[in-house]
Amino acid sequence: MQKSAFSINRNVFISSFLILFVLLIVAGFLTRVLPTGTFERHTIDGKTFVDFNSYRPLETKRLPIYRWFTAPIEVLLSPDGPRIVALLLLLLVVGGSFSILHETSVLNYAVFSLIVRFKNRKNLLIAMVTLVFMLFGSMLGLFEEVVPFVPIVVQLSLQMGWGEFLGLGMSILAAGFGFSAATFNPFTVLLAQSLAGLPAFSGLLFRILIFVAIYSLLIFFLLRYSKKFGRNASVNEQNIETVDSTTRRAFRTFVFFVILMVAVILIAFFFTALQTYLVPVIALIYLLMGFFCGLSAKAGFLNVLKIFSRGLLTILPSTLLILLAASIKHVVERGMVMDTILHRAVGLLGSGHIRVALMVYLIVLVLNFFIPSASAKAFLLMPLLVPIAQLTGLSRQVLVLSFIFGDGFSNMIFPTNPVLLISLSLASFSYFKWFKKTISLQILVFLVTVIFLIVAVLIEYGPF
């Protein structure tokens, strides 16, 4: 057996913890200095909408300071609790199962098989993997669902001699950027367009152009980074030729479950009822994959269970980071200042088509720090913004585009996004290092999307 697949570096954990703890204190401070207020909310067909004209100040007791620090527990009992629990479950299952795949050599065999095929076409490999993950985000709206694939791609990157960052770039960064460079994304494009009264997936050609531009930027960024490691990666091809029959059998089991996982994700795109349970279902498939691969490799049930437990315990500290990240939104909401922030932000929109479009982008961008969920922001913001767009004469299609841009790209830089933290934890990669390596790309993407927004206004991007 091999050593553990990964470990959570102490410095990585401490630095991430300190960032989130400071942000939690800042969120608590906001509940003390901002006036409390609320909108009236109406539920129609199970969906909650906000009446912008109903905002009123509240005279209420401030959130006690001690509740800033109990928030990581309280958030599990909040409306966001089920989603957070599902993500935590996914994180722990991936940690345990990935250890089984690693220590039984199944993952190494899978990775080396791919390396042998692409050892002389490394740039093509980067381009293909990145495109697949971007399409997952752009067309299917997948984000947290790709987390189980992150350690596999990171392992591939390590074996190619590129390091963890490129593996994260080809997987979760690509999925996150694809989610924002949305073409058919049901959680941003379809939902926002339906709330704005637009035909489903209208304006597609312009969004395809945006997708191509963002993909080109990301590929240029990743290929440029890969050049730091030189052209030749040390590949031990004997790993392919000398493996025993049990490893090959375990590899076939691995391939079966990967295909099953992808199939379930694709099916969920067409069956809305399955989307609610998609993360737990993927976690279950990943759990079964780990154990069946271990048993196929004849590691023995007790030994497989021991390896799984070791991997689970290794990743366990990261659950605290996820709870801290979720607590920031919880504190702001329970302190009754979230609606105050929203009310003041919308009041800054002003007039002029370009100004309104850019201000919507910035407002959604800021709120994404507190509310990572795209669908939650859509239900919260679109009913407020559509009347303002109509009053100013801004196309509703441009409004939706502003929302999409503001919602997604920052998911890959904001430390309050649990999916980013889970992915960094699985790769044992510091948030500080991630920020330093990706901030230039984020700035460039921001400038490019601002240009696209201005062009959309000038060409009267529509319909409506």
Coordinates of C-alpha atoms in Angstrom, one line a residue:
M1 CA 0.0 0.0 0.0
Q2 CA 1.0 3.6 -0.6
K3 CA 1.0 6.5 1.6
S4 CA -2.1 8.7 2.1
A5 CA -3.5 10.3 -1.0
F6 CA -3.4 13.8 0.4
S7 CA -3.3 15.7 3.7
I8 CA -4.6 19.0 4.8
N9 CA -1.5 21.1 5.4
R10 CA -1.5 22.8 8.8
N11 CA -0.4 26.2 7.3
V12 CA -3.1 26.0 4.6
F13 CA -5.8 25.3 7.3
I14 CA -4.7 28.0 9.6
S15 CA -4.5 30.7 6.9
S16 CA -7.9 29.8 5.6
F17 CA -9.4 29.7 9.1
L18 CA -8.0 33.1 9.9
I19 CA -9.4 34.7 6.7
L20 CA -12.9 33.3 7.3
F21 CA -12.8 34.1 11.0
V22 CA -11.9 37.8 10.3
L23 CA -14.7 37.9 7.7
L24 CA -17.1 36.5 10.3
I25 CA -16.2 39.3 12.7
V26 CA -16.7 41.9 9.9
A27 CA -20.1 40.4 9.2
G28 CA -20.9 40.7 12.9
F29 CA -19.7 44.2 13.0
L30 CA -22.0 45.1 10.1
T31 CA -25.0 43.9 12.1
R32 CA -24.0 46.5 14.8
V33 CA -23.4 49.5 12.6
L34 CA -26.0 49.2 9.8
P35 CA -29.7 49.9 10.4
T36 CA -31.9 46.9 10.5
G37 CA -34.7 46.6 7.9
T38 CA -36.7 44.2 5.9
F39 CA -38.6 43.7 2.7
E40 CA -42.0 42.0 2.5
R41 CA -41.8 38.6 0.8
H42 CA -44.5 36.7 -1.1
T43 CA -44.5 33.0 -1.9
I44 CA -45.9 32.0 -5.3
D45 CA -45.8 28.3 -6.4
G46 CA -43.2 27.6 -3.7
K47 CA -40.9 30.4 -4.9
T48 CA -40.2 33.5 -2.7
F49 CA -40.3 37.0 -4.3
V50 CA -39.3 40.3 -2.8
D51 CA -41.4 43.5 -3.0
F52 CA -38.8 46.3 -3.5
N53 CA -41.3 49.0 -2.5
S54 CA -42.1 47.3 0.8
Y55 CA -38.7 48.0 2.5
R56 CA -39.1 49.4 6.0
P57 CA -36.7 50.0 8.9
L58 CA -37.0 47.8 11.9
E59 CA -36.7 48.6 15.6
T60 CA -35.3 45.3 16.9
K61 CA -32.6 44.1 19.3
R62 CA -29.2 43.7 17.7
L63 CA -27.8 40.2 17.2
P64 CA -25.9 39.2 20.4
I65 CA -22.2 39.0 19.9
Y66 CA -22.1 35.4 21.2
R67 CA -24.2 34.4 18.2
W68 CA -21.4 35.4 15.9
F69 CA -19.5 32.5 17.3
T70 CA -22.4 30.0 17.5
A71 CA -23.3 30.7 13.9
P72 CA -21.3 27.7 12.5
I73 CA -23.6 25.4 14.5
E74 CA -26.8 27.5 13.9
V75 CA -26.3 27.5 10.2
L76 CA -26.9 23.7 10.1
L77 CA -30.4 24.4 11.4
S78 CA -31.1 27.2 9.0
P79 CA -32.9 26.9 5.6
D80 CA -29.4 26.5 4.1
G81 CA -28.7 23.6 6.4
P82 CA -29.6 20.7 4.1
R83 CA -27.4 22.0 1.3
I84 CA -24.5 22.6 3.7
V85 CA -24.9 19.1 5.2
A86 CA -25.0 17.6 1.6
L87 CA -21.7 19.4 0.7
L88 CA -20.0 18.3 4.0
L89 CA -21.1 14.7 3.3
L90 CA -19.7 15.0 -0.3
L91 CA -16.4 16.3 1.0
L92 CA -16.0 13.5 3.6
V93 CA -17.0 10.8 1.2
V94 CA -14.7 12.1 -1.5
G95 CA -11.9 12.2 1.0
G96 CA -12.4 8.6 2.2
S97 CA -13.0 7.1 -1.2
F98 CA -10.2 9.0 -2.9
S99 CA -7.8 7.4 -0.4
I100 CA -9.0 4.0 -1.3
L101 CA -8.5 4.7 -5.0
H102 CA -5.0 6.0 -4.3
E103 CA -3.8 3.3 -2.0
T104 CA -5.0 0.4 -4.1
S105 CA -3.2 1.9 -7.1
V106 CA -6.5 2.2 -9.1
L107 CA -6.2 6.0 -9.5
N108 CA -2.5 5.8 -10.5
Y109 CA -3.3 3.2 -13.1
A110 CA -6.1 5.4 -14.5
V111 CA -3.9 8.5 -14.5
F112 CA -0.9 6.7 -16.1
S113 CA -3.2 5.3 -18.8
L114 CA -4.2 8.8 -19.7
I115 CA -0.6 10.1 -19.5
V116 CA 0.7 7.4 -21.9
R117 CA -2.0 8.4 -24.5
F118 CA -1.2 12.1 -24.3
K119 CA 2.5 12.2 -23.3
N120 CA 3.4 14.0 -26.5
R121 CA 0.2 16.1 -26.7
K122 CA 0.1 17.8 -23.3
N123 CA -1.4 21.0 -24.5
L124 CA -4.2 19.1 -26.2
L125 CA -4.8 17.3 -22.9
I126 CA -5.1 20.6 -21.0
A127 CA -7.4 22.1 -23.6
M128 CA -9.7 19.0 -23.7
V129 CA -10.0 18.6 -19.9
T130 CA -10.6 22.3 -19.5
L131 CA -13.3 22.4 -22.3
V132 CA -15.2 19.4 -20.7
F133 CA -15.4 21.1 -17.3
M134 CA -16.3 24.5 -18.8
L135 CA -19.1 22.8 -20.8
F136 CA -20.3 21.1 -17.6
G137 CA -20.7 24.5 -16.0
S138 CA -21.9 26.4 -19.0
M139 CA -24.5 24.0 -20.4
L140 CA -25.6 21.9 -17.4
G141 CA -25.0 24.4 -14.6
L142 CA -22.7 22.0 -12.7
F143 CA -20.5 23.4 -10.0
E144 CA -20.5 21.5 -6.7
E145 CA -21.3 18.4 -8.6
V146 CA -17.8 18.4 -10.2
V147 CA -16.1 18.3 -6.9
P148 CA -15.7 14.5 -7.0
F149 CA -13.7 14.8 -10.2
V150 CA -11.3 17.5 -8.8
P151 CA -8.9 15.1 -7.0
I152 CA -8.7 12.9 -10.1
V153 CA -7.7 15.8 -12.3
V154 CA -5.3 17.1 -9.6
Q155 CA -3.7 13.7 -9.5
L156 CA -3.4 13.7 -13.3
S157 CA -1.7 17.1 -13.1
L158 CA 0.7 15.9 -10.4
Q159 CA 1.7 12.9 -12.5
M160 CA 2.3 15.1 -15.5
G161 CA 4.6 17.2 -13.4
W162 CA 2.4 20.3 -13.4
G163 CA 1.5 20.6 -9.7
E164 CA -1.8 20.9 -7.9
F165 CA -2.7 24.4 -9.3
L166 CA -3.0 23.3 -12.9
G167 CA -5.2 20.4 -11.8
L168 CA -7.5 22.8 -10.0
G169 CA -7.4 25.2 -13.0
M170 CA -8.5 22.4 -15.4
S171 CA -11.3 21.3 -13.1
I172 CA -13.0 23.5 -10.6
L173 CA -11.7 26.8 -12.1
A174 CA -12.9 25.7 -15.6
A175 CA -16.3 24.6 -14.2
G176 CA -16.7 27.9 -12.3
F177 CA -15.9 30.0 -15.3
G178 CA -18.1 27.9 -17.5
F179 CA -20.9 28.4 -15.0
S180 CA -20.6 32.2 -15.6
A181 CA -19.9 32.1 -19.3
A182 CA -23.3 30.4 -19.4
T183 CA -25.0 29.2 -22.5
F184 CA -27.8 26.9 -21.3
N185 CA -27.1 27.0 -17.5
P186 CA -30.5 26.3 -16.0
F187 CA -29.6 28.0 -12.6
T188 CA -28.6 31.3 -14.1
V189 CA -29.7 31.8 -17.8
L190 CA -33.0 29.9 -17.7
L191 CA -34.0 31.0 -14.2
A192 CA -33.1 34.7 -14.6
Q193 CA -34.7 34.8 -18.1
S194 CA -37.9 33.3 -16.8
L195 CA -38.1 35.8 -13.9
A196 CA -37.4 38.6 -16.4
G197 CA -40.2 37.4 -18.7
L198 CA -37.8 36.4 -21.6
P199 CA -38.0 33.4 -23.9
A200 CA -36.0 30.5 -22.6
F201 CA -32.3 30.5 -23.7
S202 CA -32.9 33.5 -26.0
G203 CA -29.8 35.6 -27.0
L204 CA -27.8 32.4 -27.3
L205 CA -25.4 33.4 -30.1
F206 CA -24.0 36.3 -28.1
R207 CA -23.5 34.1 -25.0
I208 CA -21.6 31.5 -27.2
L209 CA -19.3 34.3 -28.3
I210 CA -18.7 35.1 -24.6
F211 CA -18.0 31.4 -23.8
V212 CA -15.4 31.2 -26.6
A213 CA -13.7 34.4 -25.3
I214 CA -13.6 33.2 -21.7
Y215 CA -12.4 29.7 -22.7
S216 CA -9.6 31.3 -24.8
L217 CA -8.5 33.4 -21.9
L218 CA -8.5 30.5 -19.5
I219 CA -6.6 28.2 -21.9
F220 CA -4.0 30.9 -22.5
F221 CA -3.6 31.3 -18.8
L222 CA -3.2 27.6 -18.1
L223 CA -0.9 26.8 -21.0
R224 CA 1.3 29.7 -20.0
Y225 CA 1.4 28.4 -16.5
S226 CA 2.3 24.8 -17.7
K227 CA 5.3 26.1 -19.5
K228 CA 7.0 26.8 -16.2
F229 CA 7.4 23.0 -15.8
G230 CA 9.1 22.4 -19.1
R231 CA 8.1 20.1 -22.0
N232 CA 9.1 16.7 -20.5
A233 CA 7.2 15.1 -17.7
S234 CA 8.8 12.0 -16.1
V235 CA 6.3 9.3 -16.9
N236 CA 7.0 5.7 -15.7
E237 CA 5.3 3.7 -18.4
Q238 CA 6.1 0.5 -16.6
N239 CA 3.3 1.4 -14.1
I240 CA 1.0 0.5 -17.0
E241 CA 2.7 -2.7 -18.1
T242 CA 3.5 -4.3 -14.8
V243 CA 0.2 -3.9 -12.9
D244 CA -1.5 -7.1 -11.9
S245 CA -4.9 -8.4 -13.0
T246 CA -6.6 -7.3 -9.7
T247 CA -5.7 -3.6 -10.4
R248 CA -6.9 -3.9 -13.9
R249 CA -10.2 -5.3 -12.7
A250 CA -10.5 -2.5 -10.1
F251 CA -9.8 0.0 -12.8
R252 CA -12.7 -1.3 -14.9
T253 CA -14.9 -0.9 -11.8
F254 CA -13.6 2.7 -11.5
V255 CA -14.5 3.4 -15.1
F256 CA -18.0 2.0 -14.7
F257 CA -18.8 4.2 -11.7
V258 CA -17.3 7.3 -13.4
I259 CA -19.6 6.7 -16.4
L260 CA -22.5 6.1 -14.0
M261 CA -21.8 9.4 -12.2
V262 CA -21.7 11.3 -15.5
A263 CA -24.9 9.6 -16.7
V264 CA -26.7 10.6 -13.5
I265 CA -25.6 14.2 -13.8
L266 CA -26.8 14.3 -17.4
I267 CA -30.1 12.7 -16.5
A268 CA -30.6 15.2 -13.7
F269 CA -30.4 18.0 -16.3
F270 CA -33.7 16.7 -17.9
F271 CA -35.4 15.6 -14.7
T272 CA -35.8 18.5 -12.3
A273 CA -36.9 16.3 -9.4
L274 CA -33.5 14.6 -9.4
Q275 CA -31.6 17.9 -9.1
T276 CA -32.7 18.4 -5.5
Y277 CA -31.0 15.1 -4.5
L278 CA -28.1 15.2 -7.0
V279 CA -25.3 16.0 -4.5
P280 CA -26.2 13.2 -2.1
V281 CA -26.7 10.8 -5.0
I282 CA -23.2 11.6 -6.3
A283 CA -21.8 11.2 -2.8
L284 CA -23.4 7.7 -2.7
I285 CA -22.0 6.7 -6.1
Y286 CA -18.5 7.9 -5.0
L287 CA -18.8 6.0 -1.8
L288 CA -19.7 2.8 -3.7
M289 CA -17.0 3.4 -6.2
G290 CA -14.3 3.6 -3.5
F291 CA -15.4 0.4 -1.7
F292 CA -16.1 -1.7 -4.8
C293 CA -12.7 -0.6 -6.3
G294 CA -11.0 -1.6 -3.0
L295 CA -12.7 -4.9 -2.9
S296 CA -12.0 -5.6 -6.6
A297 CA -8.3 -4.9 -5.9
K298 CA -8.6 -7.6 -3.1
A299 CA -7.7 -5.2 -0.4
G300 CA -10.1 -6.8 2.0
F301 CA -13.2 -5.2 3.5
L302 CA -11.7 -4.3 6.9
N303 CA -8.6 -2.9 5.2
V304 CA -10.7 -0.9 2.8
L305 CA -12.8 0.5 5.7
K306 CA -9.6 1.4 7.5
I307 CA -8.2 3.3 4.5
F308 CA -11.6 5.1 4.0
S309 CA -11.6 6.1 7.7
R310 CA -8.1 7.4 7.4
G311 CA -8.9 9.5 4.4
L312 CA -12.1 10.8 6.0
L313 CA -10.2 11.9 9.2
T314 CA -7.6 13.6 7.0
I315 CA -10.2 15.8 5.3
L316 CA -12.3 16.3 8.4
P317 CA -10.7 19.7 9.5
S318 CA -12.0 21.2 6.3
T319 CA -15.6 20.9 7.5
L320 CA -14.9 23.7 9.9
L321 CA -13.9 26.0 7.1
I322 CA -17.1 25.2 5.2
L323 CA -19.2 26.0 8.3
L324 CA -17.3 29.3 8.9
A325 CA -17.9 30.3 5.2
A326 CA -21.6 29.6 5.5
S327 CA -21.8 31.4 8.8
I328 CA -21.0 34.8 7.2
K329 CA -24.3 34.9 5.3
H330 CA -26.1 33.5 8.3
V331 CA -24.9 36.3 10.7
V332 CA -25.8 39.1 8.2
E333 CA -29.3 37.6 7.7
R334 CA -30.0 37.0 11.4
G335 CA -28.7 40.4 12.2
M336 CA -31.5 41.8 9.9
V337 CA -29.1 43.9 7.7
M338 CA -29.1 41.8 4.5
D339 CA -32.1 43.6 3.2
T340 CA -30.6 47.0 4.2
I341 CA -27.5 46.2 2.1
L342 CA -29.7 45.1 -0.8
H343 CA -31.9 48.2 -0.5
R344 CA -29.0 50.6 -0.5
A345 CA -27.2 48.8 -3.3
V346 CA -30.2 48.9 -5.6
G347 CA -30.6 52.6 -4.8
L348 CA -27.2 53.2 -6.3
L349 CA -28.2 52.1 -9.8
G350 CA -28.8 55.6 -11.2
S351 CA -29.7 56.2 -14.9
G352 CA -28.1 55.6 -18.2
H353 CA -28.1 52.2 -19.9
I354 CA -24.4 51.5 -19.5
R355 CA -24.3 52.8 -15.9
V356 CA -27.3 50.7 -14.9
A357 CA -25.9 47.5 -16.6
L358 CA -22.5 48.0 -14.9
M359 CA -24.0 48.8 -11.5
V360 CA -26.2 45.6 -11.6
Y361 CA -23.0 43.7 -12.4
L362 CA -21.3 45.2 -9.3
I363 CA -24.3 44.8 -7.0
V364 CA -24.7 41.1 -7.9
L365 CA -20.9 40.7 -7.5
V366 CA -21.0 42.2 -4.0
L367 CA -24.0 40.1 -2.9
N368 CA -22.3 37.0 -4.3
F369 CA -19.8 37.3 -1.4
F370 CA -22.7 36.8 1.0
I371 CA -25.0 34.6 -1.1
P372 CA -23.1 32.1 -3.3
S373 CA -26.3 30.4 -4.5
A374 CA -27.2 31.6 -8.0
S375 CA -30.9 30.6 -7.8
A376 CA -31.2 32.3 -4.4
K377 CA -29.8 35.5 -5.8
A378 CA -32.1 35.3 -8.9
F379 CA -35.2 35.0 -6.8
L380 CA -34.0 37.8 -4.6
L381 CA -32.8 40.3 -7.2
M382 CA -34.6 39.8 -10.5
P383 CA -38.0 40.9 -9.3
L384 CA -36.3 44.1 -7.9
L385 CA -34.2 44.8 -11.0
V386 CA -36.7 44.1 -13.8
P387 CA -38.9 47.1 -13.0
I388 CA -35.8 49.4 -12.7
A389 CA -34.5 48.1 -16.1
Q390 CA -37.9 48.9 -17.6
L391 CA -38.0 52.4 -16.1
T392 CA -34.4 53.2 -17.4
G393 CA -35.0 51.5 -20.8
L394 CA -32.3 48.9 -20.3
S395 CA -32.9 45.7 -22.3
R396 CA -34.0 42.8 -20.0
Q397 CA -31.5 40.6 -21.9
V398 CA -28.7 42.9 -20.9
L399 CA -30.0 42.8 -17.3
V400 CA -29.8 39.0 -17.3
L401 CA -26.3 39.1 -18.8
S402 CA -25.2 41.5 -16.0
F403 CA -26.7 39.2 -13.4
I404 CA -24.9 36.1 -14.9
F405 CA -21.5 37.9 -14.9
G406 CA -21.9 39.1 -11.4
D407 CA -23.0 35.8 -10.1
G408 CA -20.3 33.4 -11.1
F409 CA -16.8 34.4 -11.9
S410 CA -16.2 35.6 -8.3
N411 CA -17.1 32.2 -7.0
M412 CA -13.5 31.3 -7.8
I413 CA -12.0 34.0 -5.7
F414 CA -14.4 34.7 -2.8
P415 CA -13.4 32.6 0.3
T416 CA -17.1 32.5 1.3
N417 CA -17.8 30.0 -1.4
P418 CA -17.8 26.5 0.1
V419 CA -17.2 24.7 -3.2
L420 CA -13.9 26.6 -3.7
L421 CA -12.8 25.8 -0.2
I422 CA -13.7 22.1 -0.6
S423 CA -11.7 21.9 -3.8
L424 CA -8.7 23.7 -2.3
S425 CA -8.8 21.4 0.7
L426 CA -8.9 18.3 -1.5
A427 CA -5.7 19.5 -3.2
S428 CA -4.2 20.8 0.0
F429 CA -3.7 24.1 -1.7
S430 CA -3.6 27.4 0.3
Y431 CA -6.2 30.1 -0.3
F432 CA -3.5 32.7 -0.2
K433 CA -1.6 31.0 -3.0
W434 CA -4.8 30.5 -5.0
F435 CA -5.6 34.2 -4.6
K436 CA -2.2 35.3 -5.8
K437 CA -2.2 33.0 -8.8
T438 CA -5.7 33.8 -10.0
I439 CA -6.3 37.5 -9.1
S440 CA -4.7 38.7 -12.4
L441 CA -7.0 36.3 -14.4
Q442 CA -10.0 37.5 -12.4
I443 CA -9.2 41.1 -13.2
L444 CA -8.7 40.4 -16.8
V445 CA -12.0 38.4 -17.0
F446 CA -13.8 41.3 -15.2
L447 CA -12.5 43.8 -17.8
V448 CA -13.5 41.5 -20.7
T449 CA -17.0 41.0 -19.3
V450 CA -17.4 44.8 -18.8
I451 CA -16.5 45.3 -22.5
F452 CA -19.1 42.6 -23.4
L453 CA -21.7 44.4 -21.3
I454 CA -21.0 47.7 -23.0
V455 CA -21.1 46.1 -26.4
A456 CA -24.4 44.5 -25.4
V457 CA -25.9 47.8 -24.5
L458 CA -24.6 49.5 -27.7
I459 CA -26.0 46.8 -30.0
E460 CA -29.3 46.7 -28.1
Y461 CA -28.8 43.1 -27.2
G462 CA -32.3 41.5 -27.0
P463 CA -35.0 40.5 -27.5
F464 CA -36.8 42.9 -25.1

